[in-house]
XYZ file of C-alpha atoms in Angstrom:
666
model
C -0.378 0.479 -0.341
C 2.903 2.494 1.092
C 4.498 2.241 -3.074
C 0.402 2.945 -3.893
C 0.522 5.811 -1.817
C 3.934 7.352 -3.103
C 3.292 6.991 -6.829
C -0.761 8.679 -5.876
C 1.497 11.454 -4.409
C 3.766 11.361 -7.086
C 1.305 11.606 -9.787
C -0.947 14.446 -7.844
C 2.289 17.112 -7.791
C 3.103 15.402 -11.990
C 2.337 17.779 -15.277
C 0.482 16.032 -17.560
C 2.888 14.479 -20.764
C 5.088 10.509 -20.892
C 6.030 10.833 -17.044
C 2.469 10.832 -16.085
C 1.219 8.472 -18.236
C 3.833 6.085 -16.794
C 2.506 6.773 -13.199
C -1.016 6.082 -14.426
C 0.061 2.969 -15.603
C 1.055 1.375 -12.457
C -1.805 2.833 -10.931
C -5.046 0.229 -11.175
C -7.837 1.800 -10.312
C -8.168 -1.212 -6.940
C -5.621 -0.607 -5.527
C -6.034 3.342 -5.154
C -7.342 3.290 -1.965
C -10.942 5.700 -1.174
C -9.732 8.871 -0.029
C -7.165 9.080 -2.660
C -9.290 8.008 -5.465
C -10.171 11.970 -6.925
C -6.773 13.038 -6.688
C -6.484 9.730 -8.464
C -9.395 11.140 -11.371
C -8.140 14.381 -11.594
C -4.785 13.051 -12.892
C -5.874 11.471 -14.890
C -8.621 14.465 -16.834
C -5.362 16.542 -16.510
C -3.054 13.415 -19.079
C -6.755 12.512 -21.142
C -6.404 16.673 -21.491
C -3.193 16.620 -22.875
C -3.531 13.268 -25.216
C -6.295 15.376 -26.741
C -3.801 18.058 -27.402
C -1.552 16.131 -28.701
C -4.301 14.002 -31.106
C -5.786 18.078 -32.637
C -1.781 19.157 -33.036
C -1.446 15.869 -35.302
C -4.741 17.252 -37.312
C -3.639 20.377 -38.279
C -0.043 18.872 -39.012
C -1.876 16.133 -41.394
C -4.123 19.590 -42.866
C -0.804 21.624 -44.086
C 1.666 18.029 -44.748
C 2.287 18.240 -48.666
C 1.422 15.152 -50.635
C 4.208 12.350 -50.399
C 4.208 11.729 -53.882
C 7.535 12.471 -55.365
C 9.076 13.431 -52.032
C 11.786 12.010 -50.605
C 11.785 9.232 -48.439
C 11.426 10.048 -44.467
C 10.622 13.410 -45.888
C 9.019 16.411 -43.439
C 6.598 19.238 -45.561
C 4.585 21.277 -44.454
C 2.610 23.870 -46.275
C 3.373 28.077 -44.847
C 1.031 28.768 -41.872
C -0.666 30.873 -43.938
C -0.907 28.629 -46.632
C -4.813 27.762 -47.123
C -5.184 23.409 -45.473
C -5.408 20.780 -47.860
C -9.689 20.047 -48.734
C -8.879 16.512 -49.018
C -6.905 16.116 -45.295
C -10.511 15.274 -43.643
C -11.382 12.268 -45.774
C -7.350 10.706 -44.994
C -8.355 11.935 -41.246
C -11.216 9.602 -41.440
C -10.057 6.314 -43.338
C -7.627 6.092 -41.098
C -9.490 6.791 -37.602
C -13.146 5.078 -39.080
C -14.945 7.787 -39.144
C -18.018 9.106 -40.592
C -16.738 12.490 -43.272
C -18.800 14.493 -40.721
C -17.032 13.378 -37.570
C -13.755 14.115 -39.185
C -14.698 17.393 -40.594
C -16.565 18.355 -37.262
C -13.025 17.645 -35.151
C -10.710 19.206 -37.838
C -12.584 21.633 -37.916
C -12.220 21.998 -33.901
C -8.014 21.470 -34.000
C -7.297 24.622 -37.587
C -9.305 26.358 -34.267
C -7.504 25.231 -31.660
C -4.348 26.370 -33.836
C -5.215 29.902 -34.156
C -5.625 30.115 -30.537
C -1.641 28.980 -29.146
C -2.842 29.922 -24.874
C -6.510 27.768 -25.990
C -4.327 25.075 -27.243
C -1.360 25.507 -24.290
C -3.434 25.546 -20.906
C -5.133 22.130 -23.419
C -1.775 20.770 -23.734
C -1.497 21.457 -20.011
C -4.694 19.639 -18.408
C -6.196 23.374 -16.971
C -8.871 22.522 -19.184
C -10.958 20.245 -20.918
C -12.555 19.861 -24.321
C -15.271 21.122 -23.016
C -13.705 23.860 -21.891
C -11.642 24.694 -25.297
C -14.975 23.899 -26.646
C -15.788 26.848 -25.711
C -12.865 28.661 -26.184
C -12.924 28.036 -30.639
C -17.351 28.360 -30.462
C -17.171 31.755 -29.216
C -13.523 33.511 -30.488
C -12.930 31.039 -34.035
C -10.788 33.683 -35.754
C -11.737 32.984 -39.396
C -15.429 34.205 -38.230
C -13.846 37.951 -37.783
C -16.555 38.675 -35.505
C -13.712 39.648 -33.379
C -10.332 41.654 -34.361
C -7.091 39.373 -33.383
C -6.009 42.250 -30.557
C -10.525 41.591 -29.180
C -9.080 37.739 -29.415
C -5.320 37.637 -27.708
C -6.911 40.483 -24.549
C -9.763 37.698 -24.159
C -7.544 34.598 -24.138
C -5.212 36.460 -21.869
C -8.016 37.810 -19.155
C -10.043 34.264 -19.612
C -7.472 31.467 -19.497
C -6.082 31.788 -17.178
C -9.952 31.994 -15.096
C -11.507 28.698 -17.041
C -9.811 26.051 -14.805
C -12.195 26.700 -11.878
C -15.230 27.485 -14.017
C -18.106 25.110 -15.269
C -18.078 24.943 -19.094
C -21.283 26.754 -18.964
C -20.184 29.766 -16.429
C -17.011 29.862 -18.769
C -19.463 30.509 -22.075
C -21.296 33.327 -20.172
C -18.289 34.906 -18.847
C -17.197 35.275 -22.423
C -20.115 35.786 -23.711
C -21.095 38.738 -21.900
C -16.997 39.869 -22.717
C -17.372 39.981 -26.676
C -19.946 41.743 -26.084
C -18.727 44.478 -23.870
C -15.326 44.687 -26.365
C -17.433 45.418 -29.101
C -20.952 47.306 -28.175
C -21.966 48.009 -31.713
C -20.333 45.739 -33.623
C -21.931 43.095 -31.801
C -25.736 45.718 -31.665
C -25.634 45.578 -35.453
C -24.565 41.353 -35.493
C -27.940 41.160 -33.167
C -30.477 43.288 -35.376
C -28.969 41.510 -38.506
C -30.044 37.799 -36.597
C -32.414 38.583 -35.597
C -33.379 40.192 -39.079
C -33.003 36.491 -40.267
C -35.510 35.075 -37.774
C -37.777 32.115 -38.888
C -39.615 29.486 -38.164
C -37.703 25.551 -39.185
C -39.458 22.406 -39.676
C -38.232 19.207 -39.734
C -39.130 15.696 -39.169
C -37.081 13.552 -37.093
C -36.151 9.878 -37.759
C -38.472 9.118 -35.058
C -41.683 9.464 -37.639
C -42.173 12.617 -34.872
C -41.498 16.670 -36.032
C -39.464 18.869 -34.805
C -41.205 23.386 -34.996
C -38.283 25.859 -33.956
C -37.860 29.913 -34.092
C -34.607 30.506 -34.907
C -33.106 34.842 -34.886
C -35.907 35.237 -31.976
C -35.456 38.415 -29.227
C -33.566 36.938 -26.341
C -35.934 38.662 -23.871
C -39.460 37.680 -25.984
C -38.410 34.175 -26.265
C -36.645 33.927 -22.714
C -41.180 35.709 -21.746
C -42.925 33.191 -24.175
C -41.182 29.827 -22.354
C -41.419 31.102 -19.067
C -45.216 31.728 -19.422
C -45.133 27.905 -20.988
C -43.909 26.775 -17.496
C -46.110 28.642 -15.706
C -49.292 26.926 -17.080
C -47.658 23.897 -17.439
C -47.058 23.750 -14.243
C -50.479 25.022 -13.242
C -51.805 21.807 -15.876
C -49.133 19.147 -13.552
C -50.442 20.952 -9.911
C -53.478 19.923 -11.135
C -53.470 16.222 -11.774
C -52.417 15.694 -15.204
C -50.601 12.856 -15.767
C -48.296 13.644 -18.747
C -44.649 14.954 -17.883
C -44.095 18.620 -17.812
C -41.489 18.471 -21.295
C -45.483 16.716 -23.029
C -47.433 19.074 -21.762
C -44.866 21.866 -22.120
C -45.245 20.700 -25.783
C -48.998 20.587 -26.348
C -48.988 23.912 -24.659
C -47.296 25.252 -27.698
C -48.866 23.487 -30.576
C -51.710 25.003 -28.808
C -51.037 28.192 -28.666
C -50.124 28.259 -32.412
C -52.144 25.907 -34.523
C -55.148 27.537 -33.605
C -56.933 25.276 -30.584
C -56.444 27.694 -27.833
C -57.794 30.960 -29.716
C -60.014 33.081 -28.130
C -59.306 30.789 -24.634
C -58.186 32.564 -21.131
C -56.343 30.467 -19.687
C -58.197 28.750 -17.500
C -59.943 27.312 -20.123
C -56.943 26.578 -21.640
C -56.677 23.617 -18.844
C -59.576 22.541 -18.456
C -59.386 22.098 -22.419
C -56.095 20.096 -21.366
C -56.549 18.344 -18.776
C -60.392 16.660 -20.273
C -58.069 15.859 -23.858
C -55.251 14.280 -22.871
C -53.447 11.830 -25.359
C -53.418 8.479 -23.811
C -49.671 8.057 -24.098
C -49.306 10.942 -21.276
C -47.715 9.306 -18.105
C -45.255 10.526 -15.999
C -43.591 6.864 -16.092
C -40.083 8.606 -17.126
C -36.980 10.347 -15.691
C -39.100 13.590 -14.648
C -38.445 16.756 -16.423
C -37.685 15.921 -19.851
C -38.231 18.281 -21.619
C -37.877 21.094 -19.862
C -37.263 24.533 -21.694
C -35.722 26.471 -18.432
C -33.016 24.093 -17.827
C -30.908 23.498 -20.474
C -29.163 20.928 -18.783
C -32.593 17.940 -18.602
C -33.420 20.152 -15.441
C -36.536 19.278 -13.809
C -39.611 21.342 -12.412
C -41.735 17.843 -11.926
C -38.429 17.027 -9.941
C -38.991 20.208 -8.317
C -42.296 19.045 -7.551
C -42.305 15.475 -6.429
C -39.337 16.381 -4.025
C -40.390 19.833 -3.945
C -42.596 18.405 -0.300
C -41.317 19.649 2.829
C -38.972 21.496 1.133
C -38.369 25.349 2.385
C -40.508 27.596 -0.516
C -39.630 29.979 -2.682
C -41.386 32.855 -2.728
C -44.688 33.220 -5.448
C -43.981 36.769 -6.816
C -47.268 37.284 -8.465
C -45.899 40.892 -9.219
C -48.560 42.561 -7.466
C -46.617 43.653 -3.877
C -48.292 45.355 -1.665
C -48.108 49.751 -0.533
C -44.373 48.537 1.243
C -42.855 46.926 -1.627
C -43.266 43.407 -0.556
C -45.416 40.597 -2.952
C -48.015 39.447 0.674
C -47.261 35.791 -1.381
C -44.465 35.602 0.577
C -46.508 35.277 3.813
C -47.980 31.806 2.953
C -45.344 29.356 4.204
C -46.512 26.051 1.633
C -45.827 28.757 -1.067
C -48.495 29.473 -1.882
C -50.241 32.938 -2.206
C -53.405 33.566 0.353
C -55.366 33.605 -2.883
C -53.629 30.040 -3.631
C -51.483 30.431 -6.224
C -49.144 28.155 -6.797
C -45.278 29.116 -6.593
C -43.692 28.350 -10.630
C -40.924 28.464 -8.011
C -38.859 32.111 -10.241
C -41.659 34.355 -9.411
C -44.555 33.317 -11.514
C -47.455 32.639 -9.527
C -49.909 29.953 -11.641
C -53.860 29.252 -11.753
C -54.440 26.575 -9.204
C -56.909 24.557 -11.214
C -59.634 22.706 -9.676
C -61.069 19.026 -11.208
C -57.298 17.062 -11.737
C -58.842 14.089 -13.837
C -61.513 16.632 -15.764
C -64.697 15.707 -14.298
C -64.417 18.003 -11.623
C -65.289 22.294 -12.045
C -64.156 23.976 -13.288
C -60.787 26.282 -13.603
C -62.597 29.384 -13.528
C -65.016 28.404 -10.555
C -61.820 27.651 -7.835
C -61.878 30.161 -5.964
C -64.454 33.962 -6.793
C -63.095 36.431 -8.806
C -61.560 38.992 -9.138
C -59.002 38.095 -6.210
C -55.318 37.499 -6.309
C -54.631 35.751 -10.316
C -58.033 35.537 -11.172
C -57.590 39.333 -12.139
C -54.971 38.035 -14.855
C -57.108 34.226 -15.609
C -60.432 35.635 -17.116
C -59.020 38.254 -20.167
C -58.860 37.114 -24.017
C -55.814 39.129 -24.504
C -53.327 38.321 -21.838
C -50.465 40.542 -20.754
C -47.687 40.274 -21.908
C -45.736 37.605 -19.589
C -42.793 38.863 -17.897
C -38.958 38.081 -17.057
C -36.425 38.197 -15.015
C -34.365 41.261 -15.695
C -30.368 41.475 -13.801
C -28.377 44.529 -15.603
C -26.422 47.573 -13.777
C -28.139 51.051 -13.122
C -25.626 52.821 -15.467
C -26.677 50.558 -17.690
C -30.730 51.160 -18.157
C -29.346 55.458 -17.791
C -27.685 55.439 -20.365
C -23.396 55.444 -18.929
C -22.110 52.809 -20.179
C -22.850 49.451 -22.613
C -21.995 46.545 -20.047
C -24.487 43.703 -21.260
C -27.362 42.380 -18.774
C -28.425 38.639 -17.610
C -31.101 37.030 -17.411
C -31.141 34.997 -15.939
C -31.184 30.977 -17.151
C -30.439 32.394 -20.289
C -27.664 34.173 -20.140
C -26.121 38.130 -21.191
C -27.857 40.603 -23.620
C -27.171 43.679 -25.183
C -27.673 46.994 -22.750
C -30.086 48.054 -25.362
C -32.719 45.157 -25.245
C -31.717 45.420 -21.155
C -33.220 48.840 -21.918
C -36.100 47.395 -23.561
C -37.261 45.708 -21.358
C -37.000 47.589 -18.111
C -39.227 49.960 -20.458
C -41.918 46.961 -20.710
C -41.803 45.562 -17.479
C -42.275 49.586 -15.175
C -45.732 47.489 -14.242
C -46.593 44.189 -12.661
C -42.991 43.134 -11.782
C -41.061 43.812 -8.880
C -38.256 45.917 -8.816
C -34.581 44.923 -7.075
C -32.462 47.532 -5.956
C -28.026 46.259 -5.431
C -26.182 47.761 -4.400
C -22.390 46.359 -4.374
C -18.887 46.473 -2.935
C -15.668 47.137 -5.604
C -14.920 43.485 -5.891
C -19.344 43.094 -7.711
C -20.181 41.494 -4.429
C -23.781 42.407 -2.547
C -23.728 44.378 -0.106
C -27.748 46.104 0.589
C -30.284 44.833 -1.584
C -34.666 45.163 -1.351
C -37.487 46.316 -3.161
C -38.058 49.598 -4.935
C -41.507 51.047 -4.785
C -41.177 53.931 -7.397
C -41.059 53.337 -10.582
C -39.016 55.311 -13.210
C -41.518 57.703 -15.715
C -42.369 56.627 -18.668
C -40.725 58.580 -20.522
C -44.053 59.176 -23.209
C -47.513 61.206 -22.771
C -49.858 58.436 -20.902
C -51.859 56.129 -23.959
C -48.562 56.392 -26.072
C -45.112 54.206 -26.236
C -44.744 50.455 -25.593
C -46.791 48.258 -23.722
C -45.334 48.554 -19.791
C -46.865 46.460 -17.840
C -46.120 42.565 -17.529
C -47.376 40.074 -15.747
C -45.513 38.641 -13.037
C -40.824 39.084 -13.942
C -38.380 40.994 -11.575
C -35.806 43.539 -13.121
C -32.897 44.030 -10.395
C -30.952 46.837 -10.265
C -27.235 47.022 -9.205
C -25.016 50.045 -8.715
C -22.121 50.911 -6.850
C -21.227 52.883 -4.500
C -19.843 55.693 -5.972
C -22.230 55.284 -8.617
C -24.992 55.965 -6.676
C -23.172 59.259 -5.450
C -22.562 60.093 -8.574
C -26.923 59.845 -9.629
C -28.322 60.946 -6.677
C -25.931 64.587 -7.013
C -26.513 64.684 -11.213
C -31.037 64.849 -11.728
C -29.420 65.978 -14.765
C -28.031 63.215 -15.522
C -31.304 60.861 -13.881
C -33.870 62.408 -15.733
C -36.861 60.534 -15.003
C -35.377 57.881 -13.016
C -34.132 60.851 -10.377
C -36.922 60.133 -8.152
C -36.028 56.213 -7.983
C -32.433 57.017 -7.203
C -33.865 58.893 -3.983
C -35.693 56.129 -2.815
C -32.135 53.863 -3.415
C -30.450 55.932 -1.836
C -32.469 56.807 1.092
C -32.755 52.713 1.453
C -28.412 53.024 1.584
C -29.024 56.117 5.048
C -31.105 52.776 6.299
C -28.587 50.583 4.979
C -27.964 49.924 9.623
C -31.924 49.429 10.039
C -32.121 46.855 6.786
C -28.991 44.192 7.659
C -30.746 44.295 11.450
C -34.223 43.414 9.510
C -32.723 40.057 8.217
C -31.722 38.502 10.886
C -35.318 39.441 13.223
C -37.158 36.152 13.081
C -34.314 33.369 13.902
C -36.631 30.847 14.573
C -39.056 31.280 11.860
C -39.400 28.305 9.742
C -38.886 29.915 6.025
C -36.937 32.340 4.598
C -39.091 35.556 4.022
C -39.564 38.663 2.432
C -36.091 40.653 2.971
C -34.274 37.859 3.590
C -35.354 35.589 0.749
C -34.650 38.208 -1.695
C -30.708 39.191 0.155
C -30.196 35.624 -0.598
C -31.164 35.084 -3.604
C -29.337 38.370 -5.194
C -26.287 37.509 -3.026
C -26.189 34.228 -4.243
C -27.394 34.252 -7.462
C -27.705 30.332 -7.932
C -27.586 27.000 -7.002
C -24.504 27.263 -4.786
C -23.942 23.596 -5.243
C -21.175 22.754 -7.146
C -20.779 23.418 -10.455
C -24.258 24.572 -10.642
C -26.081 27.418 -11.677
C -29.413 27.359 -11.891
C -31.285 31.050 -10.817
C -32.004 31.899 -6.931
C -35.526 31.864 -8.145
C -35.518 28.416 -8.894
C -34.281 26.781 -6.564
C -35.365 26.704 -3.031
C -33.428 28.163 0.526
C -32.073 26.045 2.309
C -30.957 25.659 6.003
C -27.989 24.993 5.696
C -27.824 23.756 9.824
C -31.057 22.456 9.330
C -34.296 23.823 11.454
C -34.766 20.866 13.045
C -31.428 20.568 14.371
C -30.899 23.769 15.531
C -30.144 26.015 12.854
C -31.599 29.517 13.168
C -33.065 31.730 10.487
C -30.165 34.786 9.394
C -28.498 35.205 5.971
C -25.539 32.720 7.517
C -27.061 29.845 7.523
C -29.490 30.071 4.248
C -28.608 29.232 0.324
C -30.548 28.557 -2.703
C -30.822 24.521 -3.119
C -31.339 23.378 -6.651
C -33.235 20.205 -6.447
C -29.990 18.447 -7.172
C -28.215 20.208 -4.877
C -30.471 20.100 -1.900
C -31.045 16.917 -1.183
C -27.226 15.804 -0.737
C -26.935 16.377 2.460
C -28.498 13.548 3.448
C -26.422 11.436 1.495
C -23.186 12.295 3.229
C -22.648 15.736 2.203
C -21.324 17.941 4.939
C -22.512 21.388 4.149
C -21.026 24.283 6.633
C -21.285 28.429 5.492
C -18.234 29.815 7.866
C -19.420 33.368 6.373
C -22.430 34.584 5.132
C -22.643 33.838 0.629
C -19.172 31.583 1.658
C -19.870 27.309 1.130
C -17.986 24.471 1.554
C -18.521 21.565 1.611
C -17.414 17.899 2.110
C -18.399 15.077 0.113
C -18.708 11.358 1.389
C -14.865 10.985 -0.274
C -13.591 12.954 2.136
C -13.240 16.508 -0.460
C -13.594 19.587 0.586
C -14.977 22.433 -2.247
C -16.147 26.061 -2.309
C -18.506 27.576 -3.450
C -19.359 31.667 -3.762
C -21.960 33.460 -6.180
C -20.843 34.694 -9.034
C -20.117 38.441 -8.297
C -23.593 40.390 -9.339
C -21.530 42.624 -11.452
C -18.768 40.044 -12.752
C -15.357 41.277 -14.368
C -15.757 42.616 -17.252
C -13.712 44.727 -20.492
C -13.987 47.337 -21.031
C -15.198 48.314 -24.830
C -12.529 48.864 -27.573
C -12.951 48.463 -30.789
C -10.715 48.855 -33.200
C -9.073 52.331 -34.531
C -11.553 54.274 -38.013
C -10.128 52.897 -40.427
C -8.679 49.498 -39.717
C -11.383 46.744 -39.474
C -11.336 43.998 -41.854
C -14.179 42.160 -40.564
C -17.521 41.976 -42.545
C -20.171 44.640 -41.333
C -22.800 42.758 -40.336
C -25.732 45.026 -41.117
C -24.619 44.083 -45.202
C -24.893 40.242 -46.657
C -27.518 38.052 -47.747
C -31.425 38.010 -47.005
C -33.561 36.829 -45.373
C -33.555 32.731 -45.288
C -36.909 32.090 -44.493
C -39.008 34.000 -46.545
C -41.096 31.257 -47.930
C -43.941 29.581 -46.676
C -42.474 26.654 -44.027
C -43.367 23.391 -46.226
C -42.910 25.495 -49.150
C -39.105 25.158 -48.787
C -37.561 23.241 -50.277
C -39.594 22.945 -53.668
C -42.441 21.875 -51.780
C -40.997 20.185 -48.845
C -40.226 16.950 -50.783
C -37.442 15.412 -48.155
C -37.922 16.528 -44.295
C -34.957 20.087 -43.316
C -31.891 18.112 -41.503
C -32.078 18.729 -37.877
C -30.246 22.209 -38.234
C -27.487 20.444 -34.571
C -24.495 18.461 -35.175
C -24.428 15.112 -37.188
C -25.403 12.599 -34.997
C -24.581 9.318 -36.050
C -21.150 9.532 -34.440
C -20.137 11.151 -31.328
C -16.934 12.462 -31.127
C -14.154 9.462 -29.659
C -12.873 10.885 -27.020
């Protein structure tokens, strides 16, 4: 055993390469002690990344290798670095490795992009990042697309490659996308407008005979609102007793709203229709949550609903605060508003439908009309669904062009964020968040005031939504600057004065967070503070938004844990039960979490900064930009009717996803 431990000690500190490969070859898994298994796994992951980098380097060399005809034996001949790669290279690779041509094309493109990003390739070769993170860099920074200048690519790599080892691929992708928008806002706004002009709908058959109907090039805020409404109605139907999975219910809602089946119906009538016209194969007998629109990684609202029994609820937020700025749905310990509306977990209240089998009373008879959400349920012309928006106050004022964020979706440009905030003046909850110099939370709270609309009553775009959250963040320096300059803040002056008053009253607000330490649930100001502070589930590597997670006691309430900010954190349906599966969780300081795994490993987590560090705008100097202008180019490819495309659709269009006939071989 001492020999095995000595080999592990050497492998832990050994950089990837032949020496580490030799050490790992002497360490069969069956001989590794339990407490050292993870260390050996990490060493093998580093070595795998190194070997993948070497394989990609070999592919890139084949793409530059000149044909052997006419060369002496043993000759080494490559095309010049700036020469075109040989077109036959991918077929050579496919034949040699028994890959399909599609797989060979995809992997060779990846290899050639890595060759153009030397810092990323070096990090992969050194085992600092894995293939997935290298792919994120290649997807966003590919020099061949000419969407960024060489100087911008170099600057982004210098900043993000050293940080990438501590982030998941999704966290890296969000940060990198936000930085790309920040480094050249005007260019990327033009690119966004071009993508929006090319929006359309595609339809194709799948291999199993089903069809896919999908929108492309959609405005992210409107797509998020549509997905939120589908989720909200699907969850209401599920609670009412619909036997299908959430994904099945969501798909039925999607089709019914598009094909006219639900035309003219109120939401309550739509739910009635769903419950009385179920498909015969609707049953929840598979993995919960497949197809959930809110979680690209397959997260499950159905699982939340099932596992949520006895969990600490999130507040239902119908977007109608009382005069004190507080949402009364926070007062219910069952996760329901006083009128019986359940919570979707993302701050949207849902109708509660009676008659789970379709034979009971109509949903419209569930409670007296005119109470709570009933003011929406009978309207045939609906109010637009609100979404959660996180944006800097300086951005909505037009003082900078920093990207904003739609949690669960990703960064959006500043102009879109201003539009979303203006559209959610009424109906959404508004919060402020004052930050320290590192971008973390100092003080948060609700806002009663709203900016003036900036246009005469009855004109301009609609500014009323159903639900949603607008979170405005700012530093202390910005607060002092804005409070001292009403000419700069204009229609926002009253709202900024309210934030200044809250900061002056900060000591009382901090005390309020711990006013009821023996309360069973975190509600009101404490719940809002924790969600804004932690941003997402506090599980290692998890980025499920805090408003889609449960507020969990670090030390369980039943074991004496207090309901205070130093003992509360968001936990998603995956990570919340881990404390009952052998994991230990502590919170040594508010917002700093320490997980100890069943194998004795320690993992420290902290919510991402509310205002992450992004590069300053750095557009190329006038007259030096060689990129194609995104405002020029081909027209919209979706001009024909959906079923008229490709010669009246004689053959199904292929799906837009990469060819799946062969997965990457490593």
